[in-house]
Tab-separated table of C-alpha atoms in Angstrom:
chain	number	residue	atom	x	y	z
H	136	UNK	CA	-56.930	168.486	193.074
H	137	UNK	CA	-55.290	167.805	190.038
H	138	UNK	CA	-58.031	169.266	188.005
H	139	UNK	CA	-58.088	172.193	189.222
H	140	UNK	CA	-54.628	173.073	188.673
H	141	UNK	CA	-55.382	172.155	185.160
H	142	UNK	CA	-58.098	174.312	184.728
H	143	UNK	CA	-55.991	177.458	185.950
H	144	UNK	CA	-52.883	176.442	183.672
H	145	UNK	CA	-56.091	176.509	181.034
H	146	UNK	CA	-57.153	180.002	181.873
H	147	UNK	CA	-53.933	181.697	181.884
H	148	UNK	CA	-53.485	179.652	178.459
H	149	UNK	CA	-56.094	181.214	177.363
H	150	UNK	CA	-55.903	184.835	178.502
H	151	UNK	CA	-52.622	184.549	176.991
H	152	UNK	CA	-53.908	183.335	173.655
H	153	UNK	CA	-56.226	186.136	173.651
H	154	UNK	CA	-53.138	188.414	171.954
H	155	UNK	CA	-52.226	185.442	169.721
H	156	UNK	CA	-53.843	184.373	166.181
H	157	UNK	CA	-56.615	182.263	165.308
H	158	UNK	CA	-55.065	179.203	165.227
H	159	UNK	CA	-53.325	179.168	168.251
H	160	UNK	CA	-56.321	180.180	169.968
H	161	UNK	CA	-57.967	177.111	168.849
H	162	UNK	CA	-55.108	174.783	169.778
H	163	UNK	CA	-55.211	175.683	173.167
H	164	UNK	CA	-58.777	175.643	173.629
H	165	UNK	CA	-58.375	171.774	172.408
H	166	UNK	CA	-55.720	171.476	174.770
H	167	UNK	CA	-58.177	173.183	177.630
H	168	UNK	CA	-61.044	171.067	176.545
H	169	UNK	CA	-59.035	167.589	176.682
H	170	UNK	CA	-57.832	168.592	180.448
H	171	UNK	CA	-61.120	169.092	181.455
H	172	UNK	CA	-62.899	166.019	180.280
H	173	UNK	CA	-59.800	163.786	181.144
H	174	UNK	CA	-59.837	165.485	184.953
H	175	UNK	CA	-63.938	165.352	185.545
H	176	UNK	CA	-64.716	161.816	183.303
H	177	UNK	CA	-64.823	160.184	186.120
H	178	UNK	CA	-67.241	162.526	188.074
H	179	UNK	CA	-69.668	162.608	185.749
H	180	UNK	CA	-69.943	158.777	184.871
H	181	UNK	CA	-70.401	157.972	188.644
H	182	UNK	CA	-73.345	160.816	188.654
H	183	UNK	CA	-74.495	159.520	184.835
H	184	UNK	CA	-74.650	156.180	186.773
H	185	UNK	CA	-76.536	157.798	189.414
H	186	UNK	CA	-78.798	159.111	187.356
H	187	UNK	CA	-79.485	156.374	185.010
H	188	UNK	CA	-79.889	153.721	187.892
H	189	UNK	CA	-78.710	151.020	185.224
H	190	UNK	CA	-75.801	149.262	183.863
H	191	UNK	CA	-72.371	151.162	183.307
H	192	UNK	CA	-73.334	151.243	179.324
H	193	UNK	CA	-76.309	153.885	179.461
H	194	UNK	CA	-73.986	155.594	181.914
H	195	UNK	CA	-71.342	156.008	179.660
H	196	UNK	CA	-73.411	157.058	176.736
H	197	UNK	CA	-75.094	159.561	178.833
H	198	UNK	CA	-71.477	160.672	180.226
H	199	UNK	CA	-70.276	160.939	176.905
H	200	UNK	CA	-73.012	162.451	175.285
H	201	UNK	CA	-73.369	165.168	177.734
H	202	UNK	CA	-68.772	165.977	177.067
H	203	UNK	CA	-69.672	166.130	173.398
H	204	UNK	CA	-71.655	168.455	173.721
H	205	UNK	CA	-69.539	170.828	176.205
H	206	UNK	CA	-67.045	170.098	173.630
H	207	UNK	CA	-69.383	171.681	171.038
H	208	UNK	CA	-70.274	174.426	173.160
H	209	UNK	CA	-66.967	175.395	174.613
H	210	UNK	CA	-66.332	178.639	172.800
H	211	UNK	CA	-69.094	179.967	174.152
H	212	UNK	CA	-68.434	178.535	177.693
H	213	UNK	CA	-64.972	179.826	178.612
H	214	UNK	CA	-64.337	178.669	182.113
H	215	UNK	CA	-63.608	175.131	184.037
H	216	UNK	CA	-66.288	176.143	186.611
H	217	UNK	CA	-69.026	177.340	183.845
H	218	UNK	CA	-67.787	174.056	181.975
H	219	UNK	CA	-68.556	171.902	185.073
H	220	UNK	CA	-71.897	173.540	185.297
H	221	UNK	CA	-73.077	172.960	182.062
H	222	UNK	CA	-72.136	169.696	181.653
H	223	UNK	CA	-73.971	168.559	184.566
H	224	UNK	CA	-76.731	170.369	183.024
H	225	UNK	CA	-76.904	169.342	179.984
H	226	UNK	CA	-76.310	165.166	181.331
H	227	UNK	CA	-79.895	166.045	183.492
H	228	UNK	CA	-81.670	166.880	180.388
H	229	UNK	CA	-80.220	164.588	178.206
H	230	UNK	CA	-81.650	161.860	180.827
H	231	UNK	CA	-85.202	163.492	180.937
H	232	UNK	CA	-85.342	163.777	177.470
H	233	UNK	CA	-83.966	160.148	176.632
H	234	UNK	CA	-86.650	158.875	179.316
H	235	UNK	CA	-89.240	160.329	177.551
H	236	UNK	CA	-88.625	158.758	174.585
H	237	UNK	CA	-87.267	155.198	175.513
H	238	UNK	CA	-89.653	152.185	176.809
H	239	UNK	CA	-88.890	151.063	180.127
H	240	UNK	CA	-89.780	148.099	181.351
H	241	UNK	CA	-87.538	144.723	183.106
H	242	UNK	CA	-85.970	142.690	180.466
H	243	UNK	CA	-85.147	139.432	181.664
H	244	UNK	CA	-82.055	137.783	181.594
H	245	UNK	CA	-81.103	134.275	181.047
H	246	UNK	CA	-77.628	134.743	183.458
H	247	UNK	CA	-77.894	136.294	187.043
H	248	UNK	CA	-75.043	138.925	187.253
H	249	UNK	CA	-72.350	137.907	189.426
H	250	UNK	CA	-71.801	138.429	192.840
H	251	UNK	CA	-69.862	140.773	195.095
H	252	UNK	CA	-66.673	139.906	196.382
H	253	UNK	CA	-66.216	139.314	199.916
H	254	UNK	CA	-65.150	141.943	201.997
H	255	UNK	CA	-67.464	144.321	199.946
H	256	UNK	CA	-70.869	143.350	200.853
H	257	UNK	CA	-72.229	145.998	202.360
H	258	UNK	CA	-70.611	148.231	200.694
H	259	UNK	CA	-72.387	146.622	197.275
H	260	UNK	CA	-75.599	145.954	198.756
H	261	UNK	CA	-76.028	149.408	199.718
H	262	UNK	CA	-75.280	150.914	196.546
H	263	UNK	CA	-77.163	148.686	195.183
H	264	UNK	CA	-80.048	149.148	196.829
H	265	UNK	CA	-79.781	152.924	196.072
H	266	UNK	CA	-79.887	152.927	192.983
H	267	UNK	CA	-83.025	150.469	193.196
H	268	UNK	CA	-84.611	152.815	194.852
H	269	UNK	CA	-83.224	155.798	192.438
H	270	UNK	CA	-85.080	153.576	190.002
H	271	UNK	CA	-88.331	153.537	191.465
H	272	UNK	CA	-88.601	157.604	190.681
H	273	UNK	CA	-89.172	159.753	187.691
H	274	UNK	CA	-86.332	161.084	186.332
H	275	UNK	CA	-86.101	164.530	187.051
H	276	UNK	CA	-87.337	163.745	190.504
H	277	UNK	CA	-84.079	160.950	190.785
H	278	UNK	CA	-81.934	164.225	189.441
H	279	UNK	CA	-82.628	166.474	191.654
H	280	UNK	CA	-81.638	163.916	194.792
H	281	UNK	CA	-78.542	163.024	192.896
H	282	UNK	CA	-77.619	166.841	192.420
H	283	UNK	CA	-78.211	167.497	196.127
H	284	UNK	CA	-77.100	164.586	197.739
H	285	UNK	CA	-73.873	163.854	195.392
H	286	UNK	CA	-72.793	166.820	194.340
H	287	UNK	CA	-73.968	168.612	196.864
H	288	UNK	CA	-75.952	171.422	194.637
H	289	UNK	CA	-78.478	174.447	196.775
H	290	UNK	CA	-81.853	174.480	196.058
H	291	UNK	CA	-80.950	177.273	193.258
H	292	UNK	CA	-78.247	175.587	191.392
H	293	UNK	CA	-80.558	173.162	190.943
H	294	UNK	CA	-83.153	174.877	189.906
H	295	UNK	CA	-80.986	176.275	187.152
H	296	UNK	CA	-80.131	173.244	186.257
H	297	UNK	CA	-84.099	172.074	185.490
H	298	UNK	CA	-85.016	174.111	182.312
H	299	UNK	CA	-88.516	173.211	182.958
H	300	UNK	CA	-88.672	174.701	186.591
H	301	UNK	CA	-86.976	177.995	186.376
H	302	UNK	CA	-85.821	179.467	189.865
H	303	UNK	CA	-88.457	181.219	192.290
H	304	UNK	CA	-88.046	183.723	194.755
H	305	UNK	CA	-88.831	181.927	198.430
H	306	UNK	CA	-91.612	184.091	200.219
């Protein structure tokens, strides 16, 4: 869990810095921000990939779209764990709201795509036949498994997560 041992060198960094000037405030917030998106990159293009259902390029957009924007909004997000949060936030609505703009439909290729390496198989044929059926979904429908089943979100997180769907009290 390299990460998180990054994140808490980050915090102390920055309760330090809280004594210190301006300038070296900001220099350590860089240096907090570039551990966090080197540590959860990963992370968030497999769930951008998820989430997209399509080739690694959308995923990567979406992944990198959604860290510019924590990047932008990291003064007023402070912590690894609220960082996390938003970012996988803010990659959910980035997909709803790039779905609702964006034609979808097959585009046809002149190549196939090539084929799994042996040994693999079922490995590739099942993840490829989840994120087939990812496809098949709306969007906000396909985030919502993706944030329960991957990362493993409650019903609440969740719900904060979805703007449009603000959390309810269960009877």
């Amino acid at each position: 869990m390299l990460h998180t041992e990054q994140a808490r060198e980050a915090d102390r960094a920055t309760q330090v810095v809280g004594v210190l000037g301006a300038d070296t405030r900001e220099r350590v917030e860089r240096v907090a921000v570039a551990a966090f998106m080197a540590a959860r990159y990963g992370s968030l293009l497999r769930t951008a990939t998820l989430l997209t259902g399509d080739g690694a390029e959308r995923a990567e957009d979406l992944a990198q779209e959604a860290l510019l924007r924590t990047y932008r909004a990291w003064h007023r997000i402070g912590r690894e764990e609220a960082a996390e949060a938003y970012t996988r936030t803010t990659t959910v609505r980035l997909l709803i709201k790039d779905r609702r703009r964006r034609w979808h439909a097959e585009v046809p290729t002149e190549h196939l795509p090539e084929t799994a390496r042996s040994g693999h198989e079922d490995r590739v044929s099942t993840g490829v036949a989840v994120r087939a059926l990812l496809r098949t979904i709306p969007a906000a429908q396909r985030a919502v498994l993706v944030l329960r089943g991957y990362h493993q979100l409650t019903e609440r997180e969740i719900a904060g997560v979805d703007a449009r769907h603000p959390p309810r009290r269960k009877a």
